[in-house]
Amino acid sequence: YRALTAVGALARPPQAGRHLYADLDELRGLLAARGITDSVELERELVRRIGRSVAGGHRFGDPPHTLRLRLATLPLLGAAEESRLRALQAPDPLELPHVAAALAAFEAAFRDLIEDGVAA
């Protein structure tokens, strides 16, 4: 949530569940400079950058021209079930190296997406 809002996306704070929902329409101009003008292109670019499944809004009923996403949070907890379980049981999952590394990569992907858009 903090990584998304730090780059200017609109998102609600997580309460429970396995996904974050984000609206990047406020970043339309910056993303258009990268050739990203709809949720299909946004999904494609973020899958390339994050290396995980990202669902563009078009996959869950939004019009394709919107810049909305659904992002799975489970991959941030680890690739193996043991890692995920350890993260879910930890008093502060962000202190676990594998969670911190996954979150840093997630944050970098969004930051770089925006910075690349400014540079283009």
PDB file of C-alpha atoms in Angstrom:
ATOM      1  CA  TYR A   1       0.000   0.000   0.000  1.00  0.00           C
ATOM      2  CA  ARG A   2       2.732   2.466   0.956  1.00  0.00           C
ATOM      3  CA  ALA A   3       4.731   1.645  -2.176  1.00  0.00           C
ATOM      4  CA  LEU A   4       1.696   2.322  -4.353  1.00  0.00           C
ATOM      5  CA  THR A   5       0.658   5.566  -2.697  1.00  0.00           C
ATOM      6  CA  ALA A   6       4.264   6.802  -2.643  1.00  0.00           C
ATOM      7  CA  VAL A   7       4.274   6.924  -6.447  1.00  0.00           C
ATOM      8  CA  GLY A   8       0.867   8.614  -6.622  1.00  0.00           C
ATOM      9  CA  ALA A   9      -1.496   5.676  -7.041  1.00  0.00           C
ATOM     10  CA  LEU A  10      -4.812   5.646  -5.245  1.00  0.00           C
ATOM     11  CA  ALA A  11      -5.292   2.627  -3.014  1.00  0.00           C
ATOM     12  CA  ARG A  12      -7.101   1.776   0.178  1.00  0.00           C
ATOM     13  CA  PRO A  13      -5.089   0.569   3.144  1.00  0.00           C
ATOM     14  CA  PRO A  14      -5.134  -3.216   3.387  1.00  0.00           C
ATOM     15  CA  GLN A  15      -7.530  -4.696   5.911  1.00  0.00           C
ATOM     16  CA  ALA A  16      -7.532  -8.393   5.069  1.00  0.00           C
ATOM     17  CA  GLY A  17      -7.375 -10.481   1.980  1.00  0.00           C
ATOM     18  CA  ARG A  18      -4.857 -11.449  -0.641  1.00  0.00           C
ATOM     19  CA  HIS A  19      -4.942  -8.460  -2.991  1.00  0.00           C
ATOM     20  CA  LEU A  20      -4.260  -4.766  -3.177  1.00  0.00           C
ATOM     21  CA  TYR A  21      -6.368  -2.726  -5.541  1.00  0.00           C
ATOM     22  CA  ALA A  22      -4.789   0.333  -7.083  1.00  0.00           C
ATOM     23  CA  ASP A  23      -5.937   3.087  -9.411  1.00  0.00           C
ATOM     24  CA  LEU A  24      -3.104   4.731 -11.341  1.00  0.00           C
ATOM     25  CA  ASP A  25      -5.268   7.145 -13.321  1.00  0.00           C
ATOM     26  CA  GLU A  26      -3.625  10.110 -11.543  1.00  0.00           C
ATOM     27  CA  LEU A  27      -0.412   8.976 -13.280  1.00  0.00           C
ATOM     28  CA  ARG A  28      -1.964   8.757 -16.749  1.00  0.00           C
ATOM     29  CA  GLY A  29       0.330  11.412 -18.250  1.00  0.00           C
ATOM     30  CA  LEU A  30       3.503   9.811 -16.911  1.00  0.00           C
ATOM     31  CA  LEU A  31       2.396   6.338 -17.965  1.00  0.00           C
ATOM     32  CA  ALA A  32       1.366   7.540 -21.427  1.00  0.00           C
ATOM     33  CA  ALA A  33       4.973   8.725 -21.865  1.00  0.00           C
ATOM     34  CA  ARG A  34       5.890   5.020 -21.459  1.00  0.00           C
ATOM     35  CA  GLY A  35       3.239   3.974 -23.983  1.00  0.00           C
ATOM     36  CA  ILE A  36       0.895   2.734 -21.246  1.00  0.00           C
ATOM     37  CA  THR A  37      -2.615   4.010 -21.850  1.00  0.00           C
ATOM     38  CA  ASP A  38      -4.870   1.213 -20.603  1.00  0.00           C
ATOM     39  CA  SER A  39      -5.041  -1.606 -18.087  1.00  0.00           C
ATOM     40  CA  VAL A  40      -3.917  -4.198 -20.648  1.00  0.00           C
ATOM     41  CA  GLU A  41      -0.640  -2.348 -21.278  1.00  0.00           C
ATOM     42  CA  LEU A  42      -0.224  -1.580 -17.573  1.00  0.00           C
ATOM     43  CA  GLU A  43      -0.641  -5.241 -16.675  1.00  0.00           C
ATOM     44  CA  ARG A  44       1.857  -6.313 -19.340  1.00  0.00           C
ATOM     45  CA  GLU A  45       4.490  -3.819 -18.172  1.00  0.00           C
ATOM     46  CA  LEU A  46       4.135  -4.649 -14.490  1.00  0.00           C
ATOM     47  CA  VAL A  47       4.263  -8.392 -15.088  1.00  0.00           C
ATOM     48  CA  ARG A  48       7.535  -7.750 -16.926  1.00  0.00           C
ATOM     49  CA  ARG A  49       8.896  -5.593 -14.095  1.00  0.00           C
ATOM     50  CA  ILE A  50       7.615  -7.499 -11.085  1.00  0.00           C
ATOM     51  CA  GLY A  51       7.771 -10.981 -12.530  1.00  0.00           C
ATOM     52  CA  ARG A  52       4.514 -11.939 -10.841  1.00  0.00           C
ATOM     53  CA  SER A  53       0.931 -12.143 -11.792  1.00  0.00           C
ATOM     54  CA  VAL A  54      -0.677  -8.712 -11.921  1.00  0.00           C
ATOM     55  CA  ALA A  55      -4.289  -8.402 -13.017  1.00  0.00           C
ATOM     56  CA  GLY A  56      -5.295  -5.318 -14.948  1.00  0.00           C
ATOM     57  CA  GLY A  57      -8.709  -3.913 -14.164  1.00  0.00           C
ATOM     58  CA  HIS A  58     -10.050  -5.207 -17.470  1.00  0.00           C
ATOM     59  CA  ARG A  59      -9.853  -8.723 -15.978  1.00  0.00           C
ATOM     60  CA  PHE A  60     -12.346  -7.933 -13.230  1.00  0.00           C
ATOM     61  CA  GLY A  61     -14.903  -5.740 -14.939  1.00  0.00           C
ATOM     62  CA  ASP A  62     -13.327  -2.303 -15.294  1.00  0.00           C
ATOM     63  CA  PRO A  63     -13.337  -0.677 -18.731  1.00  0.00           C
ATOM     64  CA  PRO A  64      -9.972  -1.352 -20.427  1.00  0.00           C
ATOM     65  CA  HIS A  65      -9.110   2.366 -20.702  1.00  0.00           C
ATOM     66  CA  THR A  66      -8.852   2.626 -16.912  1.00  0.00           C
ATOM     67  CA  LEU A  67      -5.498   2.260 -15.213  1.00  0.00           C
ATOM     68  CA  ARG A  68      -6.546  -0.042 -12.397  1.00  0.00           C
ATOM     69  CA  LEU A  69      -4.846  -3.134 -11.030  1.00  0.00           C
ATOM     70  CA  ARG A  70      -5.284  -5.983  -8.648  1.00  0.00           C
ATOM     71  CA  LEU A  71      -1.982  -7.074  -7.125  1.00  0.00           C
ATOM     72  CA  ALA A  72      -1.529 -10.341  -5.278  1.00  0.00           C
ATOM     73  CA  THR A  73       0.137  -9.963  -1.880  1.00  0.00           C
ATOM     74  CA  LEU A  74       0.964 -13.646  -1.366  1.00  0.00           C
ATOM     75  CA  PRO A  75       4.155 -13.497  -3.488  1.00  0.00           C
ATOM     76  CA  LEU A  76       5.528 -10.868  -1.089  1.00  0.00           C
ATOM     77  CA  LEU A  77       5.472 -13.459   1.696  1.00  0.00           C
ATOM     78  CA  GLY A  78       7.713 -15.940  -0.102  1.00  0.00           C
ATOM     79  CA  ALA A  79       7.801 -18.480  -2.899  1.00  0.00           C
ATOM     80  CA  ALA A  80       7.637 -21.580  -0.708  1.00  0.00           C
ATOM     81  CA  GLU A  81       4.822 -22.506   1.642  1.00  0.00           C
ATOM     82  CA  GLU A  82       7.288 -22.666   4.551  1.00  0.00           C
ATOM     83  CA  SER A  83       8.422 -19.076   3.894  1.00  0.00           C
ATOM     84  CA  ARG A  84       4.851 -17.827   3.645  1.00  0.00           C
ATOM     85  CA  LEU A  85       3.858 -19.568   6.861  1.00  0.00           C
ATOM     86  CA  ARG A  86       6.866 -18.102   8.678  1.00  0.00           C
ATOM     87  CA  ALA A  87       5.890 -14.627   7.438  1.00  0.00           C
ATOM     88  CA  LEU A  88       2.275 -15.058   8.503  1.00  0.00           C
ATOM     89  CA  GLN A  89       3.350 -16.150  11.990  1.00  0.00           C
ATOM     90  CA  ALA A  90       6.011 -13.471  12.468  1.00  0.00           C
ATOM     91  CA  PRO A  91       5.265 -10.585  14.847  1.00  0.00           C
ATOM     92  CA  ASP A  92       6.658  -8.229  12.169  1.00  0.00           C
ATOM     93  CA  PRO A  93       6.949  -9.909   8.749  1.00  0.00           C
ATOM     94  CA  LEU A  94       8.887  -6.911   7.383  1.00  0.00           C
ATOM     95  CA  GLU A  95      11.824  -7.955   9.552  1.00  0.00           C
ATOM     96  CA  LEU A  96      12.184 -11.223   7.622  1.00  0.00           C
ATOM     97  CA  PRO A  97      14.859 -10.885   4.916  1.00  0.00           C
ATOM     98  CA  HIS A  98      12.818 -12.615   2.190  1.00  0.00           C
ATOM     99  CA  VAL A  99       9.786 -10.372   2.830  1.00  0.00           C
ATOM    100  CA  ALA A 100      11.916  -7.228   2.974  1.00  0.00           C
ATOM    101  CA  ALA A 101      13.611  -8.182  -0.309  1.00  0.00           C
ATOM    102  CA  ALA A 102      10.312  -8.921  -2.071  1.00  0.00           C
ATOM    103  CA  LEU A 103       8.808  -5.650  -0.888  1.00  0.00           C
ATOM    104  CA  ALA A 104      11.919  -3.712  -1.961  1.00  0.00           C
ATOM    105  CA  ALA A 105      11.672  -5.232  -5.455  1.00  0.00           C
ATOM    106  CA  PHE A 106       7.957  -4.382  -5.598  1.00  0.00           C
ATOM    107  CA  GLU A 107       8.638  -0.777  -4.548  1.00  0.00           C
ATOM    108  CA  ALA A 108      11.498  -0.449  -7.038  1.00  0.00           C
ATOM    109  CA  ALA A 109       9.331  -1.705  -9.904  1.00  0.00           C
ATOM    110  CA  PHE A 110       6.719   0.979  -9.309  1.00  0.00           C
ATOM    111  CA  ARG A 111       9.262   3.731  -8.628  1.00  0.00           C
ATOM    112  CA  ASP A 112      11.203   2.834 -11.760  1.00  0.00           C
ATOM    113  CA  LEU A 113       8.018   2.714 -13.819  1.00  0.00           C
ATOM    114  CA  ILE A 114       7.228   6.298 -12.841  1.00  0.00           C
ATOM    115  CA  GLU A 115      10.798   7.555 -13.126  1.00  0.00           C
ATOM    116  CA  ASP A 116      11.178   5.909 -16.536  1.00  0.00           C
ATOM    117  CA  GLY A 117       7.985   7.679 -17.588  1.00  0.00           C
ATOM    118  CA  VAL A 118       9.405  11.053 -16.523  1.00  0.00           C
ATOM    119  CA  ALA A 119      12.676  10.415 -18.371  1.00  0.00           C
ATOM    120  CA  ALA A 120      10.991   9.315 -21.606  1.00  0.00           C
TER     121      ALA A 120
END
